[in-house]
Tab-separated table of C-alpha atoms in Angstrom:
chain	number	residue	atom	x	y	z
A	1	UNK	CA	41.045	5.606	-51.157
A	2	UNK	CA	41.949	7.474	-54.314
A	3	UNK	CA	39.660	8.484	-57.172
A	4	UNK	CA	38.016	5.712	-59.148
A	5	UNK	CA	39.703	4.968	-62.526
A	6	UNK	CA	36.839	2.823	-63.836
A	7	UNK	CA	37.514	0.261	-66.522
A	8	UNK	CA	35.923	1.014	-69.880
A	9	UNK	CA	35.762	-2.695	-70.762
A	10	UNK	CA	32.193	-3.626	-71.853
A	11	UNK	CA	31.767	-6.292	-69.175
A	12	UNK	CA	28.600	-8.291	-69.812
A	13	UNK	CA	26.737	-11.416	-68.786
A	14	UNK	CA	28.250	-13.136	-71.825
A	15	UNK	CA	31.646	-13.072	-70.102
A	16	UNK	CA	30.275	-14.822	-67.018
A	17	UNK	CA	28.504	-17.430	-69.135
A	18	UNK	CA	31.903	-18.136	-70.669
A	19	UNK	CA	33.902	-18.079	-67.426
A	20	UNK	CA	31.395	-20.263	-65.560
A	21	UNK	CA	31.083	-22.580	-68.570
A	22	UNK	CA	27.317	-22.231	-68.803
A	23	UNK	CA	25.492	-22.660	-72.108
A	24	UNK	CA	24.644	-19.180	-73.411
A	25	UNK	CA	21.184	-20.335	-74.470
A	26	UNK	CA	19.958	-21.021	-70.935
A	27	UNK	CA	18.189	-18.302	-68.878
A	28	UNK	CA	20.148	-15.982	-66.590
A	29	UNK	CA	18.659	-17.736	-63.562
A	30	UNK	CA	20.634	-20.839	-64.571
A	31	UNK	CA	23.784	-18.727	-64.707
A	32	UNK	CA	22.969	-17.407	-61.239
A	33	UNK	CA	22.526	-20.971	-59.933
A	34	UNK	CA	25.932	-21.889	-61.393
A	35	UNK	CA	27.515	-18.822	-59.768
A	36	UNK	CA	26.194	-19.902	-56.377
A	37	UNK	CA	27.773	-23.328	-56.755
A	38	UNK	CA	31.328	-22.098	-57.288
A	39	UNK	CA	33.696	-20.932	-54.610
A	40	UNK	CA	33.749	-17.220	-53.947
A	41	UNK	CA	31.106	-14.516	-53.983
A	42	UNK	CA	30.097	-14.330	-57.655
A	43	UNK	CA	26.293	-14.280	-57.572
A	44	UNK	CA	26.011	-10.526	-56.831
A	45	UNK	CA	28.117	-9.807	-59.913
A	46	UNK	CA	25.651	-11.794	-62.004
A	47	UNK	CA	22.752	-9.855	-60.463
A	48	UNK	CA	24.521	-6.541	-61.030
A	49	UNK	CA	25.084	-7.234	-64.720
A	50	UNK	CA	21.561	-8.645	-65.083
A	51	UNK	CA	20.126	-5.398	-63.729
A	52	UNK	CA	22.265	-3.326	-66.104
A	53	UNK	CA	21.183	-5.436	-69.049
A	54	UNK	CA	17.492	-5.091	-68.216
A	55	UNK	CA	16.819	-8.680	-67.181
A	56	UNK	CA	13.579	-9.240	-65.290
A	57	UNK	CA	14.243	-9.433	-61.558
A	58	UNK	CA	11.865	-10.216	-58.719
A	59	UNK	CA	11.829	-8.729	-55.248
A	60	UNK	CA	14.199	-11.353	-53.858
A	61	UNK	CA	16.877	-10.718	-56.479
A	62	UNK	CA	16.499	-6.952	-56.155
A	63	UNK	CA	16.787	-7.159	-52.378
A	64	UNK	CA	19.893	-9.358	-52.567
A	65	UNK	CA	21.532	-6.927	-54.970
A	66	UNK	CA	20.638	-4.008	-52.716
A	67	UNK	CA	22.101	-5.778	-49.671
A	68	UNK	CA	25.318	-6.575	-51.543
A	69	UNK	CA	25.559	-2.961	-52.710
A	70	UNK	CA	25.261	-1.780	-49.115
A	71	UNK	CA	27.821	-4.395	-48.115
A	72	UNK	CA	30.269	-3.006	-50.672
A	73	UNK	CA	29.661	0.493	-49.341
A	74	UNK	CA	30.337	-0.718	-45.790
A	75	UNK	CA	33.705	-2.103	-46.865
A	76	UNK	CA	34.503	1.053	-48.820
A	77	UNK	CA	33.963	3.165	-45.689
A	78	UNK	CA	35.988	0.757	-43.550
A	79	UNK	CA	38.782	0.833	-46.126
A	80	UNK	CA	38.903	4.621	-46.001
A	81	UNK	CA	39.056	4.535	-42.221
A	82	UNK	CA	41.748	1.834	-42.176
A	83	UNK	CA	43.855	3.832	-44.635
A	84	UNK	CA	44.040	6.654	-42.085
A	85	UNK	CA	46.109	4.459	-39.753
A	86	UNK	CA	49.772	5.291	-40.436
A	87	UNK	CA	51.368	2.660	-42.637
A	88	UNK	CA	48.118	0.729	-43.283
A	89	UNK	CA	47.291	-0.351	-46.849
A	90	UNK	CA	44.104	-1.949	-48.153
A	91	UNK	CA	44.655	-4.656	-50.783
A	92	UNK	CA	42.173	-6.326	-53.129
A	93	UNK	CA	38.554	-5.731	-52.091
A	94	UNK	CA	37.529	-2.075	-52.433
A	95	UNK	CA	40.883	-1.284	-54.020
A	96	UNK	CA	40.168	-3.588	-56.977
A	97	UNK	CA	36.485	-2.616	-57.034
A	98	UNK	CA	37.524	0.908	-58.063
A	99	UNK	CA	38.524	-0.460	-61.465
A	100	UNK	CA	35.229	-2.172	-62.267
A	101	UNK	CA	33.083	-0.518	-64.961
A	102	UNK	CA	30.714	2.175	-63.705
A	103	UNK	CA	27.611	0.578	-62.215
A	104	UNK	CA	29.045	-2.957	-61.982
A	105	UNK	CA	29.210	-4.378	-58.457
A	106	UNK	CA	32.342	-6.236	-57.386
A	107	UNK	CA	31.199	-8.676	-54.684
A	108	UNK	CA	33.223	-8.329	-51.485
A	109	UNK	CA	33.791	-11.172	-49.050
A	110	UNK	CA	36.059	-9.394	-46.604
A	111	UNK	CA	38.458	-6.485	-46.155
A	112	UNK	CA	42.219	-7.169	-46.239
A	113	UNK	CA	44.580	-4.682	-44.626
A	114	UNK	CA	48.371	-4.830	-44.373
A	115	UNK	CA	50.113	-2.850	-41.631
A	116	UNK	CA	53.685	-2.333	-40.530
A	117	UNK	CA	53.356	-2.799	-36.774
A	118	UNK	CA	51.313	-4.648	-34.192
A	119	UNK	CA	50.055	-1.345	-32.807
A	120	UNK	CA	48.659	-0.422	-36.225
A	121	UNK	CA	46.925	-3.803	-36.470
A	122	UNK	CA	44.874	-3.212	-33.338
A	123	UNK	CA	44.267	0.395	-34.394
A	124	UNK	CA	42.659	-0.849	-37.615
A	125	UNK	CA	40.425	-3.292	-35.735
A	126	UNK	CA	39.382	-0.918	-32.941
A	127	UNK	CA	36.769	1.083	-34.898
A	128	UNK	CA	35.369	-2.146	-36.348
A	129	UNK	CA	34.654	-3.381	-32.810
A	130	UNK	CA	33.170	0.033	-31.980
A	131	UNK	CA	30.685	-0.058	-34.848
A	132	UNK	CA	29.762	-3.716	-35.243
A	133	UNK	CA	28.794	-6.503	-32.885
A	134	UNK	CA	31.634	-8.801	-33.865
A	135	UNK	CA	31.084	-12.348	-32.662
A	136	UNK	CA	34.225	-14.139	-33.759
A	137	UNK	CA	37.962	-13.491	-33.905
A	138	UNK	CA	41.038	-15.336	-35.099
A	139	UNK	CA	44.710	-14.808	-34.399
A	140	UNK	CA	47.835	-16.380	-35.851
A	141	UNK	CA	51.335	-15.675	-34.575
A	142	UNK	CA	54.244	-16.275	-36.935
A	143	UNK	CA	57.991	-16.138	-36.611
A	144	UNK	CA	59.770	-15.466	-39.902
A	145	UNK	CA	63.242	-14.147	-40.636
A	146	UNK	CA	63.792	-13.701	-36.922
A	147	UNK	CA	60.786	-11.408	-36.540
A	148	UNK	CA	57.349	-11.917	-35.048
A	149	UNK	CA	54.323	-11.298	-37.265
A	150	UNK	CA	50.573	-11.386	-36.766
A	151	UNK	CA	47.377	-12.160	-38.608
A	152	UNK	CA	44.155	-11.112	-36.882
A	153	UNK	CA	40.568	-11.114	-38.115
A	154	UNK	CA	37.127	-10.318	-36.749
A	155	UNK	CA	33.682	-11.307	-38.094
A	156	UNK	CA	30.156	-10.014	-37.701
A	157	UNK	CA	26.785	-11.076	-39.083
A	158	UNK	CA	25.601	-10.103	-42.537
A	159	UNK	CA	22.577	-7.905	-43.030
A	160	UNK	CA	20.473	-11.029	-43.566
A	161	UNK	CA	22.219	-13.640	-41.394
A	162	UNK	CA	20.195	-16.471	-42.959
A	163	UNK	CA	21.323	-15.661	-46.498
A	164	UNK	CA	24.475	-13.538	-46.380
A	165	UNK	CA	28.022	-14.498	-45.480
A	166	UNK	CA	29.478	-12.819	-42.424
A	167	UNK	CA	31.429	-9.617	-42.830
A	168	UNK	CA	35.137	-9.814	-42.000
A	169	UNK	CA	38.133	-7.545	-41.556
A	170	UNK	CA	41.506	-9.304	-41.679
A	171	UNK	CA	44.780	-7.549	-40.877
A	172	UNK	CA	48.366	-8.765	-41.218
A	173	UNK	CA	51.757	-7.324	-40.374
A	174	UNK	CA	53.160	-8.758	-43.618
A	175	UNK	CA	52.318	-8.516	-47.294
A	176	UNK	CA	52.406	-12.122	-48.489
A	177	UNK	CA	52.189	-15.287	-46.394
A	178	UNK	CA	53.795	-17.526	-49.016
A	179	UNK	CA	53.750	-21.298	-49.190
A	180	UNK	CA	55.447	-23.026	-46.238
A	181	UNK	CA	58.525	-24.891	-47.391
A	182	UNK	CA	58.463	-23.383	-50.901
A	183	UNK	CA	57.870	-19.625	-50.996
A	184	UNK	CA	58.902	-17.601	-47.953
A	185	UNK	CA	56.827	-15.006	-46.162
A	186	UNK	CA	57.440	-11.595	-47.700
A	187	UNK	CA	56.949	-8.661	-45.358
A	188	UNK	CA	56.714	-5.747	-47.783
A	189	UNK	CA	54.135	-4.925	-50.434
A	190	UNK	CA	55.001	-3.430	-53.823
A	191	UNK	CA	54.942	0.353	-53.718
A	192	UNK	CA	52.561	0.529	-56.688
A	193	UNK	CA	48.955	-0.058	-55.480
A	194	UNK	CA	47.969	-1.922	-58.652
A	195	UNK	CA	50.987	-4.219	-58.346
A	196	UNK	CA	50.078	-4.846	-54.702
A	197	UNK	CA	46.472	-5.687	-55.592
A	198	UNK	CA	47.269	-8.019	-58.488
A	199	UNK	CA	50.058	-9.820	-56.646
A	200	UNK	CA	47.818	-10.217	-53.596
A	201	UNK	CA	45.303	-11.776	-55.958
A	202	UNK	CA	47.996	-14.087	-57.345
A	203	UNK	CA	49.035	-15.033	-53.803
A	204	UNK	CA	45.537	-16.429	-53.236
A	205	UNK	CA	46.485	-19.330	-55.520
A	206	UNK	CA	48.495	-20.858	-52.664
A	207	UNK	CA	45.192	-21.324	-50.820
A	208	UNK	CA	42.636	-22.130	-53.530
A	209	UNK	CA	42.051	-22.401	-57.290
A	210	UNK	CA	41.336	-19.176	-59.130
A	211	UNK	CA	37.675	-18.298	-59.681
A	212	UNK	CA	35.611	-16.389	-62.211
A	213	UNK	CA	35.748	-13.354	-59.918
A	214	UNK	CA	39.561	-13.462	-59.942
A	215	UNK	CA	39.462	-13.470	-63.736
A	216	UNK	CA	37.105	-10.481	-63.810
A	217	UNK	CA	39.347	-8.683	-61.309
A	218	UNK	CA	42.274	-9.084	-63.689
A	219	UNK	CA	40.220	-8.011	-66.707
A	220	UNK	CA	39.001	-4.827	-65.002
A	221	UNK	CA	42.465	-3.983	-63.699
A	222	UNK	CA	44.118	-4.434	-67.084
A	223	UNK	CA	41.476	-2.358	-68.878
A	224	UNK	CA	41.471	0.463	-66.330
A	225	UNK	CA	43.123	3.828	-67.050
A	226	UNK	CA	45.410	2.869	-64.150
A	227	UNK	CA	46.431	-0.422	-65.824
A	228	UNK	CA	50.061	-1.325	-65.057
A	229	UNK	CA	52.669	-1.445	-67.792
A	230	UNK	CA	53.680	-5.060	-68.510
A	231	UNK	CA	57.396	-4.643	-67.780
A	232	UNK	CA	57.137	-3.230	-64.249
A	233	UNK	CA	54.371	-5.720	-63.346
A	234	UNK	CA	56.526	-8.638	-64.500
A	235	UNK	CA	59.444	-7.260	-62.483
A	236	UNK	CA	57.231	-7.016	-59.384
A	237	UNK	CA	55.937	-10.574	-59.869
A	238	UNK	CA	59.515	-11.767	-60.200
A	239	UNK	CA	60.680	-9.867	-57.127
A	240	UNK	CA	57.857	-11.221	-54.963
A	241	UNK	CA	58.108	-14.809	-56.306
A	242	UNK	CA	54.604	-14.796	-57.793
A	243	UNK	CA	55.223	-15.016	-61.540
A	244	UNK	CA	53.853	-18.605	-61.870
A	245	UNK	CA	50.638	-17.725	-60.084
A	246	UNK	CA	50.042	-14.468	-61.972
A	247	UNK	CA	50.765	-16.256	-65.246
A	248	UNK	CA	48.187	-18.931	-64.375
A	249	UNK	CA	45.565	-16.248	-63.826
A	250	UNK	CA	46.489	-14.547	-67.105
A	251	UNK	CA	46.234	-17.889	-68.920
A	252	UNK	CA	42.804	-18.486	-67.384
A	253	UNK	CA	41.595	-15.220	-68.898
A	254	UNK	CA	43.320	-15.786	-72.237
A	255	UNK	CA	41.684	-19.212	-72.562
A	256	UNK	CA	38.271	-17.528	-72.874
A	257	UNK	CA	37.694	-16.257	-76.440
A	258	UNK	CA	35.694	-13.203	-75.337
A	259	UNK	CA	38.500	-12.117	-72.982
A	260	UNK	CA	41.620	-13.384	-74.746
A	261	UNK	CA	42.698	-9.988	-76.088
A	262	UNK	CA	42.573	-8.266	-72.696
A	263	UNK	CA	45.916	-9.587	-71.448
A	264	UNK	CA	48.846	-7.883	-73.238
A	265	UNK	CA	51.192	-10.237	-75.078
A	266	UNK	CA	54.159	-8.477	-73.483
A	267	UNK	CA	52.845	-9.315	-70.021
A	268	UNK	CA	52.398	-12.987	-70.860
A	269	UNK	CA	55.803	-13.280	-72.548
A	270	UNK	CA	57.550	-11.652	-69.605
A	271	UNK	CA	55.695	-13.780	-67.073
A	272	UNK	CA	56.503	-17.010	-68.911
A	273	UNK	CA	60.209	-16.376	-68.586
A	274	UNK	CA	59.952	-15.190	-64.973
A	275	UNK	CA	57.653	-18.108	-64.059
A	276	UNK	CA	60.066	-20.654	-65.507
A	277	UNK	CA	62.889	-19.186	-63.431
A	278	UNK	CA	60.758	-19.157	-60.272
A	279	UNK	CA	59.654	-22.760	-60.752
A	280	UNK	CA	63.280	-23.785	-61.253
A	281	UNK	CA	64.232	-21.925	-58.083
A	282	UNK	CA	61.513	-23.684	-56.104
A	283	UNK	CA	62.481	-27.086	-57.483
A	284	UNK	CA	66.162	-26.485	-56.795
A	285	UNK	CA	65.467	-25.312	-53.273
A	286	UNK	CA	63.351	-28.407	-52.642
A	287	UNK	CA	66.132	-30.687	-53.869
A	288	UNK	CA	68.760	-29.009	-51.738
A	289	UNK	CA	66.684	-28.467	-48.624
A	290	UNK	CA	63.129	-27.132	-48.370
A	291	UNK	CA	62.712	-23.671	-46.963
A	292	UNK	CA	62.161	-23.808	-43.217
A	293	UNK	CA	58.493	-23.698	-42.290
A	294	UNK	CA	57.747	-20.471	-40.465
A	295	UNK	CA	56.800	-21.029	-36.865
A	296	UNK	CA	53.025	-20.579	-36.628
A	297	UNK	CA	50.659	-20.753	-33.691
A	298	UNK	CA	46.930	-20.483	-34.233
A	299	UNK	CA	44.594	-18.961	-31.675
A	300	UNK	CA	41.459	-20.624	-30.352
A	301	UNK	CA	39.128	-17.861	-29.182
A	302	UNK	CA	38.415	-18.047	-25.463
A	303	UNK	CA	36.602	-14.744	-24.824
A	304	UNK	CA	32.970	-14.212	-25.761
A	305	UNK	CA	31.730	-11.701	-26.631
A	306	UNK	CA	34.666	-9.873	-28.173
A	307	UNK	CA	35.809	-6.821	-26.282
A	308	UNK	CA	36.673	-3.241	-27.091
A	309	UNK	CA	39.965	-3.493	-25.260
A	310	UNK	CA	42.392	-0.704	-24.528
A	311	UNK	CA	46.002	-0.751	-25.689
A	312	UNK	CA	47.819	-1.606	-28.890
A	313	UNK	CA	49.807	-4.683	-27.879
A	314	UNK	CA	49.053	-8.250	-26.889
A	315	UNK	CA	50.463	-9.991	-23.836
A	316	UNK	CA	51.494	-13.632	-23.417
A	317	UNK	CA	50.480	-15.688	-20.382
A	318	UNK	CA	52.078	-19.100	-19.846
A	319	UNK	CA	50.876	-21.778	-17.467
A	320	UNK	CA	51.663	-25.444	-17.005
A	321	UNK	CA	49.423	-26.614	-19.858
A	322	UNK	CA	50.178	-24.047	-22.536
A	323	UNK	CA	50.056	-20.421	-23.695
A	324	UNK	CA	47.276	-17.848	-23.720
A	325	UNK	CA	47.714	-14.725	-25.814
A	326	UNK	CA	45.674	-11.796	-24.566
A	327	UNK	CA	44.798	-8.956	-26.935
A	328	UNK	CA	42.579	-5.876	-27.169
A	329	UNK	CA	40.054	-8.019	-29.063
A	330	UNK	CA	39.968	-11.372	-27.256
A	331	UNK	CA	41.985	-14.011	-25.415
A	332	UNK	CA	43.305	-16.976	-27.401
A	333	UNK	CA	44.658	-20.401	-26.569
A	334	UNK	CA	47.662	-20.767	-28.872
A	335	UNK	CA	48.069	-24.158	-30.512
A	336	UNK	CA	50.203	-25.499	-33.386
A	337	UNK	CA	47.373	-27.203	-35.290
A	338	UNK	CA	43.643	-27.389	-35.830
A	339	UNK	CA	42.825	-30.070	-33.259
A	340	UNK	CA	42.595	-29.068	-29.596
A	341	UNK	CA	41.999	-31.578	-26.822
A	342	UNK	CA	38.925	-30.738	-24.723
A	343	UNK	CA	41.020	-31.078	-21.572
A	344	UNK	CA	43.419	-28.362	-22.764
A	345	UNK	CA	40.538	-26.077	-23.710
A	346	UNK	CA	38.904	-26.495	-20.296
A	347	UNK	CA	42.241	-25.908	-18.577
A	348	UNK	CA	42.723	-22.687	-20.561
A	349	UNK	CA	39.275	-21.414	-19.598
A	350	UNK	CA	39.983	-22.156	-15.933
A	351	UNK	CA	43.344	-20.391	-16.134
A	352	UNK	CA	41.804	-17.378	-17.873
A	353	UNK	CA	39.141	-17.071	-15.179
A	354	UNK	CA	41.898	-16.328	-12.664
A	355	UNK	CA	43.449	-13.526	-14.709
A	356	UNK	CA	42.489	-9.867	-14.283
A	357	UNK	CA	40.025	-8.466	-16.839
A	358	UNK	CA	41.501	-6.679	-19.828
A	359	UNK	CA	40.942	-2.900	-19.549
A	360	UNK	CA	38.245	-1.549	-21.832
A	361	UNK	CA	38.436	1.515	-24.044
A	362	UNK	CA	36.079	4.406	-23.291
A	363	UNK	CA	32.618	4.020	-24.737
A	364	UNK	CA	31.972	5.643	-28.109
A	365	UNK	CA	28.921	7.683	-28.992
A	366	UNK	CA	28.290	5.792	-32.259
A	367	UNK	CA	25.940	2.887	-31.627
A	368	UNK	CA	27.116	-0.505	-32.886
A	369	UNK	CA	25.767	-1.505	-36.287
A	370	UNK	CA	24.001	-4.801	-36.868
A	371	UNK	CA	24.630	-5.880	-40.191
A	372	UNK	CA	28.929	-11.268	-43.398
A	373	UNK	CA	32.247	-14.985	-43.876
A	374	UNK	CA	33.669	-16.234	-47.088
A	375	UNK	CA	37.277	-17.456	-46.983
A	376	UNK	CA	39.223	-16.848	-43.796
A	377	UNK	CA	42.497	-16.315	-45.556
A	378	UNK	CA	45.522	-18.552	-45.279
A	379	UNK	CA	45.108	-19.407	-41.623
A	380	UNK	CA	43.541	-22.724	-40.590
A	381	UNK	CA	41.032	-22.428	-37.822
A	382	UNK	CA	42.043	-24.029	-34.552
A	383	UNK	CA	38.475	-24.951	-33.627
């Protein structure tokens, strides 16, 4: 990761009161309760700002903030290690956290990495399996534009498994998944890291509504010394078919009086024009013929515990009842949807029992860490 161009925006609890639509007269604990009720990991941000503003905090709040700070540091180290894999790029997460004001904690749910090849994908995940006792994995295979692509993720327990979400590292061989039938999968990322981060944030809108944390991400990015110029950012949003989504996020921020001046008028004006064109394109494409839905198969994990497997490529095993994909991380029953018949699952386990074990990598000297799961990205679980 590069040096940290921290935002100089005076981010305060007042902004979260406004974003979470909580009466400013109520105690911070009420704001914290509201943060826990909304989607996304926002509570640690409230605690971080409360600590900076001198609010009284008990041992439980201090311990939660300390755990979330260590969690952020874990992801920062993993991001640095992932970035050493040729062609790998970290988006959102620690990359956006660099732009938060000094001392303000950006809560991190998972680590997102984009790679150019399948080999790089397993290379990114290998050290994660070496260091952490990962208990769960997911795999999605896609066919788009005549090419095969992968999404793979692994999860391990949080430092306090009763209170903390699982940790997760998710890796894809493409930049943007898109919206089946409307916005195609886009393989590349923008060259500019800030463009890649903000458009990856905008892409999340295909999966969920924007949250207060998304708004703060945009605020900190646009007030950072590394803030993108409006023109090139609009051009990138237009190129990657994300102008409507980025405009929606900008409008969310501009609708809050305390934040309204953060978003440059030139950015909004450019996005309005680009968004109108993109919406017209989507509507026209739908009238003519919807974009073909990319072929997607979702993996039901068959191997427990996860393995530290050798090699950088998966293999496909077919039998009378279906397909098993074997990988350095786990074996998966590949299915087109979320529902799997028990008979098929039992058949897959029986078939797998007759296959040779996957070769393991040599043991590492670093002992596994015990230390988690917010959103699992755009891939429905097949469980």
